[in-house]
PDB file of C-alpha atoms and ligand atoms in Angstrom:
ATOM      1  CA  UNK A  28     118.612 121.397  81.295  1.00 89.00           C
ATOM      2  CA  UNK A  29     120.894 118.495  81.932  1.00 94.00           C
ATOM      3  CA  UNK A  30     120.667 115.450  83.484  1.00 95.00           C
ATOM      4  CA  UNK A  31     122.449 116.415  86.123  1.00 95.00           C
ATOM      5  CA  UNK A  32     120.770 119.309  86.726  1.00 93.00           C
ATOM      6  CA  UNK A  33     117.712 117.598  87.347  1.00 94.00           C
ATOM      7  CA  UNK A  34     119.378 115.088  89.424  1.00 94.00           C
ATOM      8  CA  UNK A  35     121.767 118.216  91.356  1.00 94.00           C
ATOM      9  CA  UNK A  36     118.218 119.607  92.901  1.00 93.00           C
ATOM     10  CA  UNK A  37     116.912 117.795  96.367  1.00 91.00           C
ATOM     11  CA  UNK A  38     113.294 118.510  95.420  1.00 92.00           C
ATOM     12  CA  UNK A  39     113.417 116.892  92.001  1.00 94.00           C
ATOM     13  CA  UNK A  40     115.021 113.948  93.427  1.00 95.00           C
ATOM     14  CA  UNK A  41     112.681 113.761  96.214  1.00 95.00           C
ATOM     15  CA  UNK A  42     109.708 113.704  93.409  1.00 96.00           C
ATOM     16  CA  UNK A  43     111.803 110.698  91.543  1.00 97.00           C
ATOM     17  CA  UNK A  44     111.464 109.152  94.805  1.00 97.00           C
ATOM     18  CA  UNK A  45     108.491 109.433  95.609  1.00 97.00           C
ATOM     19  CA  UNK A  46     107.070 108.471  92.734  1.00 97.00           C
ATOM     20  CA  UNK A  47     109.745 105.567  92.830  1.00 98.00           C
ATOM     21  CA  UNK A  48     107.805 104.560  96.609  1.00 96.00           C
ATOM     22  CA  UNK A  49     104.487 104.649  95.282  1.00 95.00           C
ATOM     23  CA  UNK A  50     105.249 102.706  92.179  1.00 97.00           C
ATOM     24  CA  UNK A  51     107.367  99.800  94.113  1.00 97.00           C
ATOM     25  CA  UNK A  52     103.444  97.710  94.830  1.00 96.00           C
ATOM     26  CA  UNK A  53     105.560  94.865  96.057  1.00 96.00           C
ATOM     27  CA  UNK A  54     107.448  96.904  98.342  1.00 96.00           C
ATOM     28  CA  UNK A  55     110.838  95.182  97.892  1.00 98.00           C
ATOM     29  CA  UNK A  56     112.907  98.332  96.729  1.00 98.00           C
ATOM     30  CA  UNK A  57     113.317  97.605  93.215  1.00 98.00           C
ATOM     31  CA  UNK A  58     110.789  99.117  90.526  1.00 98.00           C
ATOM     32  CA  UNK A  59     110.355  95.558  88.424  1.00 98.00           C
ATOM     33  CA  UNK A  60     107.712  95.171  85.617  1.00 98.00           C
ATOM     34  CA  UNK A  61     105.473  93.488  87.612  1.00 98.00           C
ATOM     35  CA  UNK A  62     105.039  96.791  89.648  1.00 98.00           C
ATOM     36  CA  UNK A  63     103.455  98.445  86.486  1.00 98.00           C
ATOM     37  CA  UNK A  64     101.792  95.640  85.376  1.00 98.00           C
ATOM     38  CA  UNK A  65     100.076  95.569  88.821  1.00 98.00           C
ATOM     39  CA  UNK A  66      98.928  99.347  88.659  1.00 97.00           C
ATOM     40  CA  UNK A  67      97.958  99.154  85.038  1.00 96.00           C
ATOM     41  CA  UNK A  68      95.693  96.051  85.946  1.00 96.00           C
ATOM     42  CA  UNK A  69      94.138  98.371  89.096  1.00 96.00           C
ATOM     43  CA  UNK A  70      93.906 101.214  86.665  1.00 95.00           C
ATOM     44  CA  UNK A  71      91.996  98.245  84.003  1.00 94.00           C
ATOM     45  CA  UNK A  72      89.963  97.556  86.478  1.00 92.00           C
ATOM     46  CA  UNK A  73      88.800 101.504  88.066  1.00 90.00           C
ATOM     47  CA  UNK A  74      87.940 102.093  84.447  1.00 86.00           C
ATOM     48  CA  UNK A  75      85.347  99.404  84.203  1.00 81.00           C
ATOM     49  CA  UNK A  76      83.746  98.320  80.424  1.00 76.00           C
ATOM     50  CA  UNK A  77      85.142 101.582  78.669  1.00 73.00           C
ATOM     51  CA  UNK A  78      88.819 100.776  79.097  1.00 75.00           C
ATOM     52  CA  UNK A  79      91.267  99.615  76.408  1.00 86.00           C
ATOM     53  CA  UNK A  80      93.136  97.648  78.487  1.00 93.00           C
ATOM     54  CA  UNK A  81      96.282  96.687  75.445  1.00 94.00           C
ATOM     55  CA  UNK A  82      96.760 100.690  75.355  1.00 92.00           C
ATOM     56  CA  UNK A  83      97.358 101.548  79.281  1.00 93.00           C
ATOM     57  CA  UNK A  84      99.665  97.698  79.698  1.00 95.00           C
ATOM     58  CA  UNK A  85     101.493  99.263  76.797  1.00 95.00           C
ATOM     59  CA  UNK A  86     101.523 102.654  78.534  1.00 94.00           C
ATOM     60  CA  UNK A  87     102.724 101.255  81.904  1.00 96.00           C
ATOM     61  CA  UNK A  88     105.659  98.725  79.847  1.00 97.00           C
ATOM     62  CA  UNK A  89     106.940 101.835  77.887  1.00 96.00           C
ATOM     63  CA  UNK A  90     106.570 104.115  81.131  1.00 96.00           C
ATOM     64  CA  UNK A  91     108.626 101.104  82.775  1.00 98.00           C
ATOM     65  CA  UNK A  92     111.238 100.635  80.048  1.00 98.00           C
ATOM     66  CA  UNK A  93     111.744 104.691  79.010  1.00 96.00           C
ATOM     67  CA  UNK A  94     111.469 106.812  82.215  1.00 96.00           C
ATOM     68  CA  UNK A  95     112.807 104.126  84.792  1.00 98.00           C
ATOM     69  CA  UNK A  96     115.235 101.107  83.227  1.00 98.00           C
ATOM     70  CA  UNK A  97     117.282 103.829  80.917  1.00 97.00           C
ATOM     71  CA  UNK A  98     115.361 102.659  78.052  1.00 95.00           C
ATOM     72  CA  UNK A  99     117.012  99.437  77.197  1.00 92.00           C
ATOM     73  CA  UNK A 100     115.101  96.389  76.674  1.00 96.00           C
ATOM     74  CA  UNK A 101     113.344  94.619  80.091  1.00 98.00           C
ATOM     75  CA  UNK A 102     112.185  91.521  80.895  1.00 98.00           C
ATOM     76  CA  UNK A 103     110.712  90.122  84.299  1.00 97.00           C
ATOM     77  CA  UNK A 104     113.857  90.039  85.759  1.00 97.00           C
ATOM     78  CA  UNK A 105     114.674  93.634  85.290  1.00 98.00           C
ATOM     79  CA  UNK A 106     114.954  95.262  88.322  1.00 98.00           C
ATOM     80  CA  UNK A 107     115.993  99.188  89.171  1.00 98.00           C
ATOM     81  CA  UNK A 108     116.823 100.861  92.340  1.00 98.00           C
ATOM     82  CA  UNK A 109     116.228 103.939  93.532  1.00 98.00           C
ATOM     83  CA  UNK A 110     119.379 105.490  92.458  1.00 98.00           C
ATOM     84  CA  UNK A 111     119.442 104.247  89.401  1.00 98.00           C
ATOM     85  CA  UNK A 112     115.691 105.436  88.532  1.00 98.00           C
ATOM     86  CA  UNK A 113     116.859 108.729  89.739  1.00 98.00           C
ATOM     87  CA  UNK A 114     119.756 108.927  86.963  1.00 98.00           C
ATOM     88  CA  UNK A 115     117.732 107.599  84.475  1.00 98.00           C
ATOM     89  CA  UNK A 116     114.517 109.282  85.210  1.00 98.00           C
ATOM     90  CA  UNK A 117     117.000 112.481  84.803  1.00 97.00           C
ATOM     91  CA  UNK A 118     118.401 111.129  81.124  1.00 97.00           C
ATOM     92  CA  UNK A 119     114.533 110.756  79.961  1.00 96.00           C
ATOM     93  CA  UNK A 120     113.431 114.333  81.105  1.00 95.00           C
ATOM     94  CA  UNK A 121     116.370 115.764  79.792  1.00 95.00           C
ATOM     95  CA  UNK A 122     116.266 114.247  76.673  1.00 94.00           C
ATOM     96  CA  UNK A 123     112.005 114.499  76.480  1.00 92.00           C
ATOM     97  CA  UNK A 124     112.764 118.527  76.857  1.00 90.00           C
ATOM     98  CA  UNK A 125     112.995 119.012  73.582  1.00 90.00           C
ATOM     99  CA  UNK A 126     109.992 117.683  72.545  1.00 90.00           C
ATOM    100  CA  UNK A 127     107.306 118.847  75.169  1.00 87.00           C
ATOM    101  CA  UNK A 128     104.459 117.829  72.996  1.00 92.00           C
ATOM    102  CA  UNK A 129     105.661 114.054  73.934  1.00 90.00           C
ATOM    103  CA  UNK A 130     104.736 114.416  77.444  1.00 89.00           C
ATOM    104  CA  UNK A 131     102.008 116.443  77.134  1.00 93.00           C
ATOM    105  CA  UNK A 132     100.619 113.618  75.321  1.00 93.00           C
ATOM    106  CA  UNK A 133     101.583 111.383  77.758  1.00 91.00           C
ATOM    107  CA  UNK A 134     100.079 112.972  80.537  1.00 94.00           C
ATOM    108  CA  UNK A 135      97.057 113.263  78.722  1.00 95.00           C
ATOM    109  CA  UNK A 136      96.666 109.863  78.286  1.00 93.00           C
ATOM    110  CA  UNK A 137      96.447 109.571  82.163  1.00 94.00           C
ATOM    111  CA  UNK A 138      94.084 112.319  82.272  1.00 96.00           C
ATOM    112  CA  UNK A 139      91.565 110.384  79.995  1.00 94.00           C
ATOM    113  CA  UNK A 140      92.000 107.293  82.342  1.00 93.00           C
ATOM    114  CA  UNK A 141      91.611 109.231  85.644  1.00 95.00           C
ATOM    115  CA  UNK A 142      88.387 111.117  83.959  1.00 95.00           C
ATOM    116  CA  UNK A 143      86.381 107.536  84.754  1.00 93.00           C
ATOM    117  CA  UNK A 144      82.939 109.360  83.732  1.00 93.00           C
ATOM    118  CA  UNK A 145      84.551 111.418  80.460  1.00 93.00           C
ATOM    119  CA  UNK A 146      83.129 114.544  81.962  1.00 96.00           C
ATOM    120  CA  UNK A 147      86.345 116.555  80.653  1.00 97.00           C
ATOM    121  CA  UNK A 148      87.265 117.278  84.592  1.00 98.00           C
ATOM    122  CA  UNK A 149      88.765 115.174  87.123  1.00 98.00           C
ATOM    123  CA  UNK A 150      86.815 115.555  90.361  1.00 98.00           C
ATOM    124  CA  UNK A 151      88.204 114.878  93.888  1.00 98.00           C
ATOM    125  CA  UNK A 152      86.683 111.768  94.167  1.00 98.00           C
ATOM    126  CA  UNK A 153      88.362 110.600  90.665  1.00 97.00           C
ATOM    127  CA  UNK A 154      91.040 111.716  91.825  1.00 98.00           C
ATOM    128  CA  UNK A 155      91.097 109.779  95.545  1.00 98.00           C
ATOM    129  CA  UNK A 156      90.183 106.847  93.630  1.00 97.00           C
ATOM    130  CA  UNK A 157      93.459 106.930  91.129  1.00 97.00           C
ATOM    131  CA  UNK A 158      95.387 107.760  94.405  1.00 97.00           C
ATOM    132  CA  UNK A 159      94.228 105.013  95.841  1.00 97.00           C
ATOM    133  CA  UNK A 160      95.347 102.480  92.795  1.00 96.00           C
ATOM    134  CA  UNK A 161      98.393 103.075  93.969  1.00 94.00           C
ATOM    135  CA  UNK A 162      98.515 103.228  97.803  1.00 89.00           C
ATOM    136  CA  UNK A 163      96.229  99.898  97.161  1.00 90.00           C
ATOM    137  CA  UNK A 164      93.714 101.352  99.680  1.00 92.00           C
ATOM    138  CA  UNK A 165      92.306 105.108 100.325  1.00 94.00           C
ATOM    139  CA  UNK A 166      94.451 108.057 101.785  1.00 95.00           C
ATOM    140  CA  UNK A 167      91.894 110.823 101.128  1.00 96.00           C
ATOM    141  CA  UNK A 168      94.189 113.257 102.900  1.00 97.00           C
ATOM    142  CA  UNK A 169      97.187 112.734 100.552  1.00 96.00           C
ATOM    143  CA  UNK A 170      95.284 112.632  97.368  1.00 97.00           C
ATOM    144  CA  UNK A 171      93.463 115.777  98.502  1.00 97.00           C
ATOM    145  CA  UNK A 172      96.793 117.741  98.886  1.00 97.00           C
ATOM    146  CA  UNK A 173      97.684 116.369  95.403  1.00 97.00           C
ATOM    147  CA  UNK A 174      94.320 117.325  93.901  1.00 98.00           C
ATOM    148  CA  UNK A 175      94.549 120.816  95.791  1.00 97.00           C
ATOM    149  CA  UNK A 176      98.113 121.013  94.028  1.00 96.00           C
ATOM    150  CA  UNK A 177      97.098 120.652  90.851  1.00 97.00           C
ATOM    151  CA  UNK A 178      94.117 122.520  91.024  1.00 98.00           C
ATOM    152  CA  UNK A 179      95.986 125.703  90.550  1.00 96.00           C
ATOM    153  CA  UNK A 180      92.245 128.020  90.193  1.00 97.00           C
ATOM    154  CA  UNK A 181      90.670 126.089  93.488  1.00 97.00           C
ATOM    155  CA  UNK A 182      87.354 125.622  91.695  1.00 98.00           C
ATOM    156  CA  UNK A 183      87.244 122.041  92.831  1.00 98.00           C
ATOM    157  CA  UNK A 184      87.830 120.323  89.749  1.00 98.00           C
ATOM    158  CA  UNK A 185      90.663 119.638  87.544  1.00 98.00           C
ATOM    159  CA  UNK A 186      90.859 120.838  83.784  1.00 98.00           C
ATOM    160  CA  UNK A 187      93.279 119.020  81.064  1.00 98.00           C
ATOM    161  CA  UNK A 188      95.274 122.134  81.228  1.00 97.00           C
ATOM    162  CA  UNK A 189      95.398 122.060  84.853  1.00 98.00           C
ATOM    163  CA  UNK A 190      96.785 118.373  84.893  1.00 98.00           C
ATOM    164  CA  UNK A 191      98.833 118.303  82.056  1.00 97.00           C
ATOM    165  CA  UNK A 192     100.505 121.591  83.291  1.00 95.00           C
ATOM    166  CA  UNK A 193     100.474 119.863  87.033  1.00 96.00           C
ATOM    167  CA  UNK A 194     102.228 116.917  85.428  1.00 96.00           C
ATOM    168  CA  UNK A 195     105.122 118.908  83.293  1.00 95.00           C
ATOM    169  CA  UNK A 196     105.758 120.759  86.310  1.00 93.00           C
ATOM    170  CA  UNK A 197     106.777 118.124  88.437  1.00 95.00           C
ATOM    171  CA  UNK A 198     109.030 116.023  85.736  1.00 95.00           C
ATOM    172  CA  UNK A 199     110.286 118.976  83.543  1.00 93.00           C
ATOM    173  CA  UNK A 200     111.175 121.367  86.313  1.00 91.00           C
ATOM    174  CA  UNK A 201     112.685 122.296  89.595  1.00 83.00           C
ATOM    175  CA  UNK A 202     111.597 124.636  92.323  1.00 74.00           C
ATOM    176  CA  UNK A 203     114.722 127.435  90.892  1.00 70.00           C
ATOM    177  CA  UNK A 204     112.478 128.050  87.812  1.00 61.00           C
ATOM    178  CA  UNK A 205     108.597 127.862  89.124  1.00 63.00           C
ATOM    179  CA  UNK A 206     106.402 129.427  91.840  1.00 66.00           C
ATOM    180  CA  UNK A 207     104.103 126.577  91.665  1.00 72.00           C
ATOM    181  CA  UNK A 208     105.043 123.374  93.174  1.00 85.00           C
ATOM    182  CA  UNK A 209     102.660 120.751  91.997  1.00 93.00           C
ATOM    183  CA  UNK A 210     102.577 117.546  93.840  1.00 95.00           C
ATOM    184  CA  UNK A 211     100.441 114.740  91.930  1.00 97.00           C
ATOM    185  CA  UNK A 212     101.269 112.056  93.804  1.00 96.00           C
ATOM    186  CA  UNK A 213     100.929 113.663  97.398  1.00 95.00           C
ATOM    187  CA  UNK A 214     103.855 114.838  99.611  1.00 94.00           C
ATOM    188  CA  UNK A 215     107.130 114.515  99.061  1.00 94.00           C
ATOM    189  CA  UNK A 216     109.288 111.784 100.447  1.00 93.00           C
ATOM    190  CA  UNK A 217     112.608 112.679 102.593  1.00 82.00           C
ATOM    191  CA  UNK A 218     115.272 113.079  99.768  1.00 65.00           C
TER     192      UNK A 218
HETATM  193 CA1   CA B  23     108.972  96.369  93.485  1.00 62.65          CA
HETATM  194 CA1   CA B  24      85.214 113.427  85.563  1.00 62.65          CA
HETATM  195 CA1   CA B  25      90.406 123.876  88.476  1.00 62.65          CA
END
């Protein structure tokens, strides 16, 4: 698909933005470095001795720099709106299409950080508490719809397949082409 059309479907932009919301800590309307520094330091922090704190900065400045700013370089004073995160969020899943393995890795990089007790699954509570990194308090109720969104069998726990699959299904497609409408980060925002 194209980058526009990703950015032509209301649902995929309303997942842009609410992942845009979530992400803007400061609240000022701008996704900014510092945003991603702050959530990679919560994230440092939930995962307690066994983290590698170098890998998940470098995770959030690359997140920052590839999916958000349009991939140029960034500094402290970069700072994107909401539209433009939108188009360039829709460049970077366009062009990450064609190599699928990319984000799978990605995502499963995040699954290793939300799995705080390497058990292989990500129970509710994990998952509540990585919601919570970025609300910056708990909201049980939305990370429990996300949780119940992504765990498409409804044992209770989330498999690697399950997330990773979750994940793809909410950057790589739209609603035209899936009966499954994963929401990892909770309900949707008003697009
Ligand atoms: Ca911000
Ligand atoms: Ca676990
Ligand atoms: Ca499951």
């Amino acid at each position: 698909m194209t980058p526009e059309n990703f950015s032509s479907s209301s649902i995929w932009v309303a997942r842009v933005k609410t992942y845009f919301k979530l992400m803007d800590v400061n609240g000022d309307g701008f996704l900014s470095l510092s945003d991603y520094e702050e959530i990679a330091n919560r994230l440092i922090e939930l995962q307690g001795n066994s983290s590698d704190p170098e890998a998940i900065r470098t995770l959030f400045y690359n997140l920052f720099q590839n999916m958000i700013a349009g991939g140029a370089s960034v500094d402290a004073n970069t700072k994107i709106t909401e539209e433009e995160a939108v188009a360039n969020a829709a460049k970077a899943v366009s062009v990450l299409q064609s190599a699928p393995e990319v984000g799978r890795q990605k995502n499963e990089v995040f699954f290793d950080i939300i799995d705080t007790n390497n058990s292989g699954e990500i129970s509710r509570e994990e998952y509540r508490k990585y919601i919570a990194v970025y609300s910056g308090g708990d909201q049980p109720e939305r990370a429990d719809q996300a949780f119940d969104s992504i765990d498409t069998d409804g044992n209770g726990s989330i498999t690697r397949e399950e997330f990773v699959d979750g994940h793809m299904g909410y950057w790589f497609t739209h609603p035209d082409d899936q009966n499954h409408n994963p929401l990892p980060y909770g309900p949707l925002v008003d697009a």
